[in-house]
Backbone as a printed PyTorch tensor [residue, N CA C, xyz], in Angstrom:
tensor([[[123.0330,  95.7880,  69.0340],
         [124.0370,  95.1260,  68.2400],
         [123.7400,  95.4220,  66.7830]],

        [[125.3020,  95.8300,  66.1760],
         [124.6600,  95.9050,  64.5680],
         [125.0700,  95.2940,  63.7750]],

        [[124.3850,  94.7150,  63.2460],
         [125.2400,  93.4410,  62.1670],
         [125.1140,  93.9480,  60.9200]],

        [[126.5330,  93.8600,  60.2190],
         [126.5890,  94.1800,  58.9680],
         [126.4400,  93.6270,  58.0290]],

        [[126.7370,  92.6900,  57.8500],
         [126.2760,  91.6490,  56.4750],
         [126.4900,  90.4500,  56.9730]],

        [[126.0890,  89.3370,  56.4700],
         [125.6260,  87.9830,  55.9640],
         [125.8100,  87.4980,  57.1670]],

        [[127.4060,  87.5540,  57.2790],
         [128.5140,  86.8960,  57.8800],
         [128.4320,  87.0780,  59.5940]],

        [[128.5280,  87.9410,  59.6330],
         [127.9960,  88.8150,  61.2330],
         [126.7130,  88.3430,  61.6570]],

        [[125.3460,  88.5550,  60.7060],
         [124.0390,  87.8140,  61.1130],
         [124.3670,  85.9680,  61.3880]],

        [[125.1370,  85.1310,  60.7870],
         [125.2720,  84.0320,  60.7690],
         [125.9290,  83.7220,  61.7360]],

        [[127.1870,  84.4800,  62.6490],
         [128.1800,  84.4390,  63.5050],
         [127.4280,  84.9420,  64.6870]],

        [[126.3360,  85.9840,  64.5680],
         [125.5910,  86.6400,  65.6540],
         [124.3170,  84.9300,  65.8940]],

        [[124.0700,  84.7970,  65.1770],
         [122.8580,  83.3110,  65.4270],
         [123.9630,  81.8420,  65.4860]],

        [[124.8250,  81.6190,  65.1160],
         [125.7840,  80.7220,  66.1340],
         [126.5140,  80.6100,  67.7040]],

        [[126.1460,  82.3470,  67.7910],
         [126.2220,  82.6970,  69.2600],
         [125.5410,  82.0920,  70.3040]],

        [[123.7990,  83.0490,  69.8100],
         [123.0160,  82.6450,  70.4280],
         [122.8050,  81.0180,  70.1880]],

        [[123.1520,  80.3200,  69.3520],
         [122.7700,  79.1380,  69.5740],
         [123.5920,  78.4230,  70.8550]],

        [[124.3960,  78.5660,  71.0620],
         [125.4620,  78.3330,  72.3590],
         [125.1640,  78.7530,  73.6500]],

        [[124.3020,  79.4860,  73.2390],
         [123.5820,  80.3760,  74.7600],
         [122.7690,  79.3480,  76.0950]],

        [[121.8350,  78.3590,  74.8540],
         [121.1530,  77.7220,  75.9690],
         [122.0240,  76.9960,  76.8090]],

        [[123.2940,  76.1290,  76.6600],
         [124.3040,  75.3350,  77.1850],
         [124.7710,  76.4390,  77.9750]],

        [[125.8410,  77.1380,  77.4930],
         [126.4840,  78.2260,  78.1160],
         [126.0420,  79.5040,  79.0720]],

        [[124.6850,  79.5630,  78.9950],
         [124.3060,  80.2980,  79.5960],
         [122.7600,  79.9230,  80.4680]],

        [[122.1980,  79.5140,  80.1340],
         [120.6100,  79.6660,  80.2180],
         [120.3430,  78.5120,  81.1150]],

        [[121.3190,  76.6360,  80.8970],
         [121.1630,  75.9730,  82.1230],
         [122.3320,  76.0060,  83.0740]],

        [[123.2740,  76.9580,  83.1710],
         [123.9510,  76.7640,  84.1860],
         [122.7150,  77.8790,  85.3110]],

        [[122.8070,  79.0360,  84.8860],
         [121.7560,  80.5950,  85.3260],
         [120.6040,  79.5760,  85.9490]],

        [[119.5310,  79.0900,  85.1270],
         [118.3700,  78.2020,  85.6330],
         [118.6550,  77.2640,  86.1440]],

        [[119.4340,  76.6990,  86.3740],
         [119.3670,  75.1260,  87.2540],
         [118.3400,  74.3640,  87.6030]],

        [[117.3170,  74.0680,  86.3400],
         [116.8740,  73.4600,  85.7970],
         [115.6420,  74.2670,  85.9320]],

        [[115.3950,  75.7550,  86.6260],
         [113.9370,  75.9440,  86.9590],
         [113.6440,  76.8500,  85.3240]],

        [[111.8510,  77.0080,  85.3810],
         [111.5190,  77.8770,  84.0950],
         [112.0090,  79.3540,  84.5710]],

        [[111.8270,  79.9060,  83.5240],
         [112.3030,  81.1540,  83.3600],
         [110.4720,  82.1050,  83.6620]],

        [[110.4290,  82.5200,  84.6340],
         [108.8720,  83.1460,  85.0960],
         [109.1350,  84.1700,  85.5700]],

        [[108.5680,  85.8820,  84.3410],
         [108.5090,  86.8160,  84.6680],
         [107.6830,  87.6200,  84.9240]],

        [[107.6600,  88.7850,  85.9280],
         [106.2090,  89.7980,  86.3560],
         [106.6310,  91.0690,  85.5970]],

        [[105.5240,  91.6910,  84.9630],
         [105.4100,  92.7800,  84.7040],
         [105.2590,  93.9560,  85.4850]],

        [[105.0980,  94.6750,  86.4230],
         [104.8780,  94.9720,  87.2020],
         [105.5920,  96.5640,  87.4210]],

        [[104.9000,  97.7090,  87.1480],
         [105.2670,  98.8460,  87.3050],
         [105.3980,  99.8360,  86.1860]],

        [[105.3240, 100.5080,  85.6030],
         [105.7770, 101.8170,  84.5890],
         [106.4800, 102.9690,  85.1130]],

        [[107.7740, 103.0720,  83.7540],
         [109.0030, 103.9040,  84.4260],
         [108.8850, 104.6710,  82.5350]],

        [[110.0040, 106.1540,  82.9190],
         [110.1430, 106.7860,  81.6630],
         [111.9540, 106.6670,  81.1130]],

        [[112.2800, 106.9030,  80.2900],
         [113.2720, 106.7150,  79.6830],
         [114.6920, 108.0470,  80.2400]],

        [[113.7230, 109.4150,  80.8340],
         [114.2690, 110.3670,  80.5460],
         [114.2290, 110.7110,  81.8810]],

        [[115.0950, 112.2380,  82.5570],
         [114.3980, 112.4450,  83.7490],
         [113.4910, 113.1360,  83.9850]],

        [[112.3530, 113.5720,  83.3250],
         [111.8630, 114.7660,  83.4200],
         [109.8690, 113.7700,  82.5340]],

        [[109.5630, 113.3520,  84.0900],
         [108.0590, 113.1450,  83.3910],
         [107.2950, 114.0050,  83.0140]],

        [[107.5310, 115.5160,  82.6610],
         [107.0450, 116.2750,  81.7870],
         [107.3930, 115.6670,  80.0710]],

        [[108.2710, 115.3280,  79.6840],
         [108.9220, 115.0450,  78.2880],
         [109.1840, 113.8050,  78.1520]],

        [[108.3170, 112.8700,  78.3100],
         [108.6060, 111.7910,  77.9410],
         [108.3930, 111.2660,  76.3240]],

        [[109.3390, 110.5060,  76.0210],
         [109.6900, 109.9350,  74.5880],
         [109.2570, 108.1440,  74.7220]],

        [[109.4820, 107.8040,  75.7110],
         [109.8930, 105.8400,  75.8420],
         [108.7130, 105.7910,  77.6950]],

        [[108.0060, 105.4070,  77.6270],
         [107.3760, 104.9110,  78.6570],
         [107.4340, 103.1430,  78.9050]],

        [[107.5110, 102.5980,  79.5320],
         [108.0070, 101.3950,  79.5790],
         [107.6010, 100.7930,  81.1040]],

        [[107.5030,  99.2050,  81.0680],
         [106.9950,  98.2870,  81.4580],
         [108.4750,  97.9180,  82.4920]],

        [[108.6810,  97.2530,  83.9820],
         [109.1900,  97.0030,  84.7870],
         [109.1210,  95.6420,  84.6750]],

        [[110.2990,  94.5660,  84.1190],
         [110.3440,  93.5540,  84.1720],
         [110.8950,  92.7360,  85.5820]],

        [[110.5610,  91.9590,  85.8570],
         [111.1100,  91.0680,  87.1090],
         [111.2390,  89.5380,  87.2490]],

        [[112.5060,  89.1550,  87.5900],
         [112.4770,  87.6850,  87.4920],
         [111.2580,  86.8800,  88.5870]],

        [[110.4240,  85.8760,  88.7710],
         [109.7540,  85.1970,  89.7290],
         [110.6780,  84.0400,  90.4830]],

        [[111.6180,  84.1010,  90.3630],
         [112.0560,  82.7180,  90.9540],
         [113.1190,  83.3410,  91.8150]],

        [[113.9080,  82.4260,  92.9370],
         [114.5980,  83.2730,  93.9750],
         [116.0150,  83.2190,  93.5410]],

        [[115.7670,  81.6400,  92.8170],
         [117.2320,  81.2490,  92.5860],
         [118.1040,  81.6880,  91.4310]],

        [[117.5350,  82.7490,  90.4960],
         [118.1450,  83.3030,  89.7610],
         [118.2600,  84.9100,  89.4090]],

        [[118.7070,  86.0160,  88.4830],
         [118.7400,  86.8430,  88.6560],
         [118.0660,  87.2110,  87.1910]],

        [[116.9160,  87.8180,  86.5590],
         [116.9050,  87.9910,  85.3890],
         [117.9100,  88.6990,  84.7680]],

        [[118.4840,  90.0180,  85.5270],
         [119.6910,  90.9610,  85.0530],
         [120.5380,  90.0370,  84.6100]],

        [[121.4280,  89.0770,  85.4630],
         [122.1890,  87.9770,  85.4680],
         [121.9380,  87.4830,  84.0830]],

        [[121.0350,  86.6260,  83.7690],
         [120.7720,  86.1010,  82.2360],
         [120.9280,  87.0150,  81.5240]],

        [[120.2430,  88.5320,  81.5600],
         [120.6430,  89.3260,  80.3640],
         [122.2670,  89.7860,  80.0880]],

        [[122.3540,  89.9200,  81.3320],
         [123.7200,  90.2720,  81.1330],
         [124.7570,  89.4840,  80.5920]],

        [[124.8100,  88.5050,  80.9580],
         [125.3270,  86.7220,  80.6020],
         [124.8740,  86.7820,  79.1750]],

        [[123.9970,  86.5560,  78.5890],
         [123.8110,  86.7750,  77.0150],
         [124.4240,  87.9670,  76.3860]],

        [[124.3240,  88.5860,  76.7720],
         [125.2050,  89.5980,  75.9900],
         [126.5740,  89.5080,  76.1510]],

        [[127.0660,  88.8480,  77.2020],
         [128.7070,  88.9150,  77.1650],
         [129.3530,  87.7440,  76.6960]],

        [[128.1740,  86.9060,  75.6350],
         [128.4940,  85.8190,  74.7290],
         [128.9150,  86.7620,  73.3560]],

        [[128.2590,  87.6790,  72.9780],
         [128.4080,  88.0690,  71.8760],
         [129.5880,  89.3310,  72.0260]],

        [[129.4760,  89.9050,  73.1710],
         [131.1540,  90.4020,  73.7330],
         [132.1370,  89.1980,  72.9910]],

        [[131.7230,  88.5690,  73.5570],
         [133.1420,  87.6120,  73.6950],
         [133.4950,  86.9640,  71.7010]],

        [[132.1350,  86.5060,  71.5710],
         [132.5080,  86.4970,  69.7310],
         [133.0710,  87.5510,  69.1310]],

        [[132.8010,  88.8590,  69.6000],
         [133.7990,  90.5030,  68.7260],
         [132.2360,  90.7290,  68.6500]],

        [[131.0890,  90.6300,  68.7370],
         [129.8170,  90.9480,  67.6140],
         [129.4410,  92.2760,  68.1830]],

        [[129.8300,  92.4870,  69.8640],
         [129.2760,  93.4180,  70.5930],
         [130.6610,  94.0890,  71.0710]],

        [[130.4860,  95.6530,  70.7580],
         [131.2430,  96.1690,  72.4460],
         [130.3530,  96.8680,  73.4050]],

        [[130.8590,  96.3620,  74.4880],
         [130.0760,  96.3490,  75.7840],
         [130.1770,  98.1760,  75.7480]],

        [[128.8460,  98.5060,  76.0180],
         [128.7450,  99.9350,  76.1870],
         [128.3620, 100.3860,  77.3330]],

        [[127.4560,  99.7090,  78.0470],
         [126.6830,  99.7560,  79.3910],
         [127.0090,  98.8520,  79.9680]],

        [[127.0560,  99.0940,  81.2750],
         [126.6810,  97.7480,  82.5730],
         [126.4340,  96.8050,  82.4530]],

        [[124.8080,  97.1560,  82.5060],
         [124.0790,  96.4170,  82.6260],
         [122.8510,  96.7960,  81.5680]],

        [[122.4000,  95.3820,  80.9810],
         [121.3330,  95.4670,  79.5490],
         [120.0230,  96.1230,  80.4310]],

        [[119.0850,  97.0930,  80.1620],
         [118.0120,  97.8900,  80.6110],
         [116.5670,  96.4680,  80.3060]],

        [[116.4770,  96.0030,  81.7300],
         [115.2990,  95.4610,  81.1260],
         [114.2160,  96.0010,  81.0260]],

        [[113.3880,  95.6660,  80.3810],
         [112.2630,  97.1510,  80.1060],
         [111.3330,  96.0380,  78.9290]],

        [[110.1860,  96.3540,  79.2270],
         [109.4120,  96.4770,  77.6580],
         [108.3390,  97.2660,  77.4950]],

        [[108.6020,  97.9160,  76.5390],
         [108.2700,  99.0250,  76.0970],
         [106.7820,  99.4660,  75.5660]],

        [[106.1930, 100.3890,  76.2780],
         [104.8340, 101.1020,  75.9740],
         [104.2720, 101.8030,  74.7600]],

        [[105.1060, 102.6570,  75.3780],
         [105.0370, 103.9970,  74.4270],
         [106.2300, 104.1860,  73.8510]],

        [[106.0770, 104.8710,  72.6460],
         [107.8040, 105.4100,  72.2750],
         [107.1610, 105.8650,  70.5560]],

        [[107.5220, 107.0790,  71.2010],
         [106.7420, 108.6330,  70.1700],
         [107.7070, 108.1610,  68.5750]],

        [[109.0370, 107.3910,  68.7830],
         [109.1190, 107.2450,  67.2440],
         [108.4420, 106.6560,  66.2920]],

        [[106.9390, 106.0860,  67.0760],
         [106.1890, 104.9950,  65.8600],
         [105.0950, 106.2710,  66.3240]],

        [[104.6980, 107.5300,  66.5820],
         [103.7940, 108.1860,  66.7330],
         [103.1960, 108.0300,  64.9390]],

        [[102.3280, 108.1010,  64.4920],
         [101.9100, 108.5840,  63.3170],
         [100.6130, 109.5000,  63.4050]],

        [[100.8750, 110.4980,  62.1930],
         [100.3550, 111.7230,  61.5280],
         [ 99.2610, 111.3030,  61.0940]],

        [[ 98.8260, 112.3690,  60.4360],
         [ 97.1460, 111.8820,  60.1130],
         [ 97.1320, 111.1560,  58.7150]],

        [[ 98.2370, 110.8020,  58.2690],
         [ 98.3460, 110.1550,  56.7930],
         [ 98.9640, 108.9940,  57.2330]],

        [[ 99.2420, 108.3990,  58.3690],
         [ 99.9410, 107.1030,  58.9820],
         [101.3070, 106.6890,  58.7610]],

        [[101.7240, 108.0360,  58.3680],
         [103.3120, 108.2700,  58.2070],
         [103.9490, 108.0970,  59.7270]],

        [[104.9800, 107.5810,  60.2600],
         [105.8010, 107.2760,  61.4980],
         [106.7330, 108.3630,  61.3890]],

        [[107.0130, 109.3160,  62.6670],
         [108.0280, 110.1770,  62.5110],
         [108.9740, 109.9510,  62.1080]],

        [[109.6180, 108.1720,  62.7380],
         [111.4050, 107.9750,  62.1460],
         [110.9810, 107.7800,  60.9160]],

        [[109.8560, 107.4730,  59.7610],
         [109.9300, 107.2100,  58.3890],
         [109.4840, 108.5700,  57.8940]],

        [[109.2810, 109.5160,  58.8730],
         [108.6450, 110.8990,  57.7280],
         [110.2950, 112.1640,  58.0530]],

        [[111.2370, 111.1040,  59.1760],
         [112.4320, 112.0550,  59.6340],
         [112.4920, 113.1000,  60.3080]],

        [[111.5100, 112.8610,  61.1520],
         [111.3140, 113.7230,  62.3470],
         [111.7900, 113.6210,  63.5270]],

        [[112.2210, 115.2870,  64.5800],
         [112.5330, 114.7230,  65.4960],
         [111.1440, 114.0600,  66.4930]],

        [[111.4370, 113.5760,  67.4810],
         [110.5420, 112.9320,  68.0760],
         [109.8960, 114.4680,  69.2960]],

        [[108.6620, 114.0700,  69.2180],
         [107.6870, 114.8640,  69.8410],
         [107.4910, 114.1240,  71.3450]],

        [[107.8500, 114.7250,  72.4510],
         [107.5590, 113.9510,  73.8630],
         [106.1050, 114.2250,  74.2070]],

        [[105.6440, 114.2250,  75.3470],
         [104.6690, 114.0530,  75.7240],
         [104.7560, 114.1910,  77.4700]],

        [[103.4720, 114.6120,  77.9760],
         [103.8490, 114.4570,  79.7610],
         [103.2160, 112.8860,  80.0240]],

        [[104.0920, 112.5510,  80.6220],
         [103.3990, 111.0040,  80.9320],
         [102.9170, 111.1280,  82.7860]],

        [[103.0590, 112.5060,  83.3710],
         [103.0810, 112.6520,  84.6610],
         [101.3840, 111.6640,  85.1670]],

        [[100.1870, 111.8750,  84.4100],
         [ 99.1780, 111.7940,  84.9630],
         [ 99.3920, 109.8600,  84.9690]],

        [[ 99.5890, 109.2200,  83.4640],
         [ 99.8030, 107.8460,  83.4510],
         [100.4560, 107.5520,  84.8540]],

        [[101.6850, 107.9000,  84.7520],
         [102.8350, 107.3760,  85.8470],
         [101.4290, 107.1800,  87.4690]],

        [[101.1140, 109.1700,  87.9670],
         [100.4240, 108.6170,  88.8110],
         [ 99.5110, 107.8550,  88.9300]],

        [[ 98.4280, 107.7470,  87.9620],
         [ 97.8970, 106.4620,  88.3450],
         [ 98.0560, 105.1600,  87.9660]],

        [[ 99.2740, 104.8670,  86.9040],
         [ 99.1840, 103.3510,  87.0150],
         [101.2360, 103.0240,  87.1680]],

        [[101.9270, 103.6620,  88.0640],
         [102.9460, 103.8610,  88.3940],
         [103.3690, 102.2370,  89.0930]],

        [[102.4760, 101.9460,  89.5720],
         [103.0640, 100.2360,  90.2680],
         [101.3410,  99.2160,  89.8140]],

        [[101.6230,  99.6920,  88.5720],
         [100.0160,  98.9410,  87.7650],
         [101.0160,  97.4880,  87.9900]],

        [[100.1990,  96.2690,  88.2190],
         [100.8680,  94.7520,  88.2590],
         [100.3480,  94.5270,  86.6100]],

        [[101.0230,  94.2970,  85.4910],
         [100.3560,  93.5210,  84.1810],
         [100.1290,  92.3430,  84.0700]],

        [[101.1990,  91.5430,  85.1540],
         [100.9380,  89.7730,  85.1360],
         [102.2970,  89.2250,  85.1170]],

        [[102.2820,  87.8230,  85.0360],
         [103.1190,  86.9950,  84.4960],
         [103.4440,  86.4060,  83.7620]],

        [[104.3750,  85.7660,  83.2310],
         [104.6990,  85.0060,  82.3040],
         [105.9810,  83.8590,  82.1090]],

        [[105.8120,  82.6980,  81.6450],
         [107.0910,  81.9980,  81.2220],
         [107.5320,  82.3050,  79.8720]],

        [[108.7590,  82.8410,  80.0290],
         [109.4390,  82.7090,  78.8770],
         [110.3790,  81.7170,  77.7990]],

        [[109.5040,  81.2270,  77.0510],
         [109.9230,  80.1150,  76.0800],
         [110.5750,  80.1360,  75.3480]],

        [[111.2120,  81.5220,  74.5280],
         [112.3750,  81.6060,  73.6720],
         [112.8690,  83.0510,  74.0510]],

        [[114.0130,  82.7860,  73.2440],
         [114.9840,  84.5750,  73.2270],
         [115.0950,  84.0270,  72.0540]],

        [[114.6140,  85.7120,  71.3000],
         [114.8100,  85.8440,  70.0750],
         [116.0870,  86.3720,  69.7080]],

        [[116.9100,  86.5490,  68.6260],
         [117.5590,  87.4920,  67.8350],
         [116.6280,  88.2130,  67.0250]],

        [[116.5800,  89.6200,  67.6880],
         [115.1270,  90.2930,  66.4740],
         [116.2130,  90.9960,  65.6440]],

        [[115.3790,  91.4530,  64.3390],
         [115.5210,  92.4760,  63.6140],
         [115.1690,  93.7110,  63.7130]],

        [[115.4750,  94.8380,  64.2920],
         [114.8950,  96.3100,  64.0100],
         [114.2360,  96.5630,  62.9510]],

        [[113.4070,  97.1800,  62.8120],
         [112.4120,  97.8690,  61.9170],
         [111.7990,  96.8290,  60.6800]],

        [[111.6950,  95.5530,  61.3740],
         [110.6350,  94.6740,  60.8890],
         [109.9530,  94.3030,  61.8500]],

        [[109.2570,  93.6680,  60.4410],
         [107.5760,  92.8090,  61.1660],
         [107.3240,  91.6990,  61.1380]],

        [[107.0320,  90.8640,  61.6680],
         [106.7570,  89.5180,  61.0100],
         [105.1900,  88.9260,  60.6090]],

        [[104.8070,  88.0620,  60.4630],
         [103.6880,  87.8590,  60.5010],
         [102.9530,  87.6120,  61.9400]],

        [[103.7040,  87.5070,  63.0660],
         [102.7960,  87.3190,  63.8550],
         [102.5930,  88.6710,  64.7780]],

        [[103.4630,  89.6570,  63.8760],
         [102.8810,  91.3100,  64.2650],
         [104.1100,  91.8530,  65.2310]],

        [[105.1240,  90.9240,  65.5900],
         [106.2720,  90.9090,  66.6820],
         [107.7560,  90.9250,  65.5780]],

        [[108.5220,  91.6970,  66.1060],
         [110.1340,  91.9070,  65.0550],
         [110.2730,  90.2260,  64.3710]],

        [[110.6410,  90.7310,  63.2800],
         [111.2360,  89.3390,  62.6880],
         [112.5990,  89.2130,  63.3210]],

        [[112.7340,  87.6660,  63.2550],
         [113.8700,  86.7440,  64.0520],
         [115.0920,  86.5450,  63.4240]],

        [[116.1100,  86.9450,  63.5310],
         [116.8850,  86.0370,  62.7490],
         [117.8540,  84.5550,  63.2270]],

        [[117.1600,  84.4070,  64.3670],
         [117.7280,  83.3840,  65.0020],
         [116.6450,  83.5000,  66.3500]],

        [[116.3520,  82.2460,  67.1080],
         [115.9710,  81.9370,  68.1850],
         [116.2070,  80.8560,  69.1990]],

        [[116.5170,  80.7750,  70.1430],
         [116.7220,  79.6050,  70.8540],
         [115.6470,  79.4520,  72.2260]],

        [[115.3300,  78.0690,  72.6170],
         [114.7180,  77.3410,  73.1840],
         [114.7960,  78.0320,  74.6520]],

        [[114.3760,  77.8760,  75.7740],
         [114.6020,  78.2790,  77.0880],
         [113.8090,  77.3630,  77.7240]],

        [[114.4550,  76.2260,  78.2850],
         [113.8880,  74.9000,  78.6070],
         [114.6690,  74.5510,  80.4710]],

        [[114.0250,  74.1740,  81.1580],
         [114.7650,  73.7660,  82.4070],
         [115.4340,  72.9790,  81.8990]],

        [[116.9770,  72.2750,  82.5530],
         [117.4830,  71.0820,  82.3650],
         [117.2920,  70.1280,  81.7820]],

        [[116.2900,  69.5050,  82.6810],
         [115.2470,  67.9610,  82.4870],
         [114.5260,  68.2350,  81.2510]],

        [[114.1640,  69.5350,  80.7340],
         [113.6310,  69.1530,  79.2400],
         [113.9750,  69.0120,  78.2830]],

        [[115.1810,  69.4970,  77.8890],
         [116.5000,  70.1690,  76.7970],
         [117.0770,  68.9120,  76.8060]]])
């Protein structure tokens, strides 16, 4: 999503604020939101040239669908004008590797030195840690991040966040 000025960031974080009602306790019915990490996949088809290596997200609970929530959040901001729907379905993924933050021997980043991106074979990773388990987790907020910031706690700055609470806690 790209927000252009003020107005759009303020209309894009009134969205998501509507999300937890509209989306997040009808989807949960009242359970937490508990996800597994579980697997590494590449971006491209060809695990000789990989650019984006990435993490296999999965919902833990039976009664919901994680795709479902992502998808459902995004077709809030469909529905404000903020988004047009380009894909299906939102790629859940979180992300490993990804050669655009590679840096040079002066700690220059290719997208800041304007380079194209340099792949890599990820064939040997994949085979041995191809269905690696990383763990679990509850997820306590959805952010609105910012691209190409930082925040202080080392994770994209926010420009909006909302709560992800079962029913009974909210």
């Amino acid at each position: 999503m790209v927000l252009a000025d003020d107005r759009e960031r303020h209309q894009a974080v009134e969205t998501l604020n509507t999300c937890p009602e509209n989306v997040l306790r009808r989807l949960l019915a009242g359970e937490k939101l508990r996800l597994e990490m579980k697997g590494i996949e590449y971006m491209n088809d060809d695990p000789g040239e990989v650019d984006v290596l990435y993490g296999q997200v999965n919902a833990l609970s039976w009664s919901h669908s994680l795709q479902t929530i992502a998808d459902s959040l995004v077709e809030e901001f469909v529905k404000a004008g903020l988004v047009t729907k380009q894909y299906e379905r939102v790629k859940l993924h979180i992300t490993l590797m990804n050669t655009i933050f590679r840096r040079d021997s002066d700690g220059v980043t290719e997208a800041k030195a304007g380079r194209d991106r340099e792949t890599f074979s990820a064939r040997q990773i994949l085979e041995e840690f191809q269905d690696y388990y990383f763990g679990e987790m509850e997820v306590e907020e959805v952010h609105l991040s910012v691209r190409y910031t930082t925040a202080n706690n080392g994770f994209y700055s926010a420009s909006g966040k909302i709560q992800v609470l079962p029913a009974s806690e909210g």
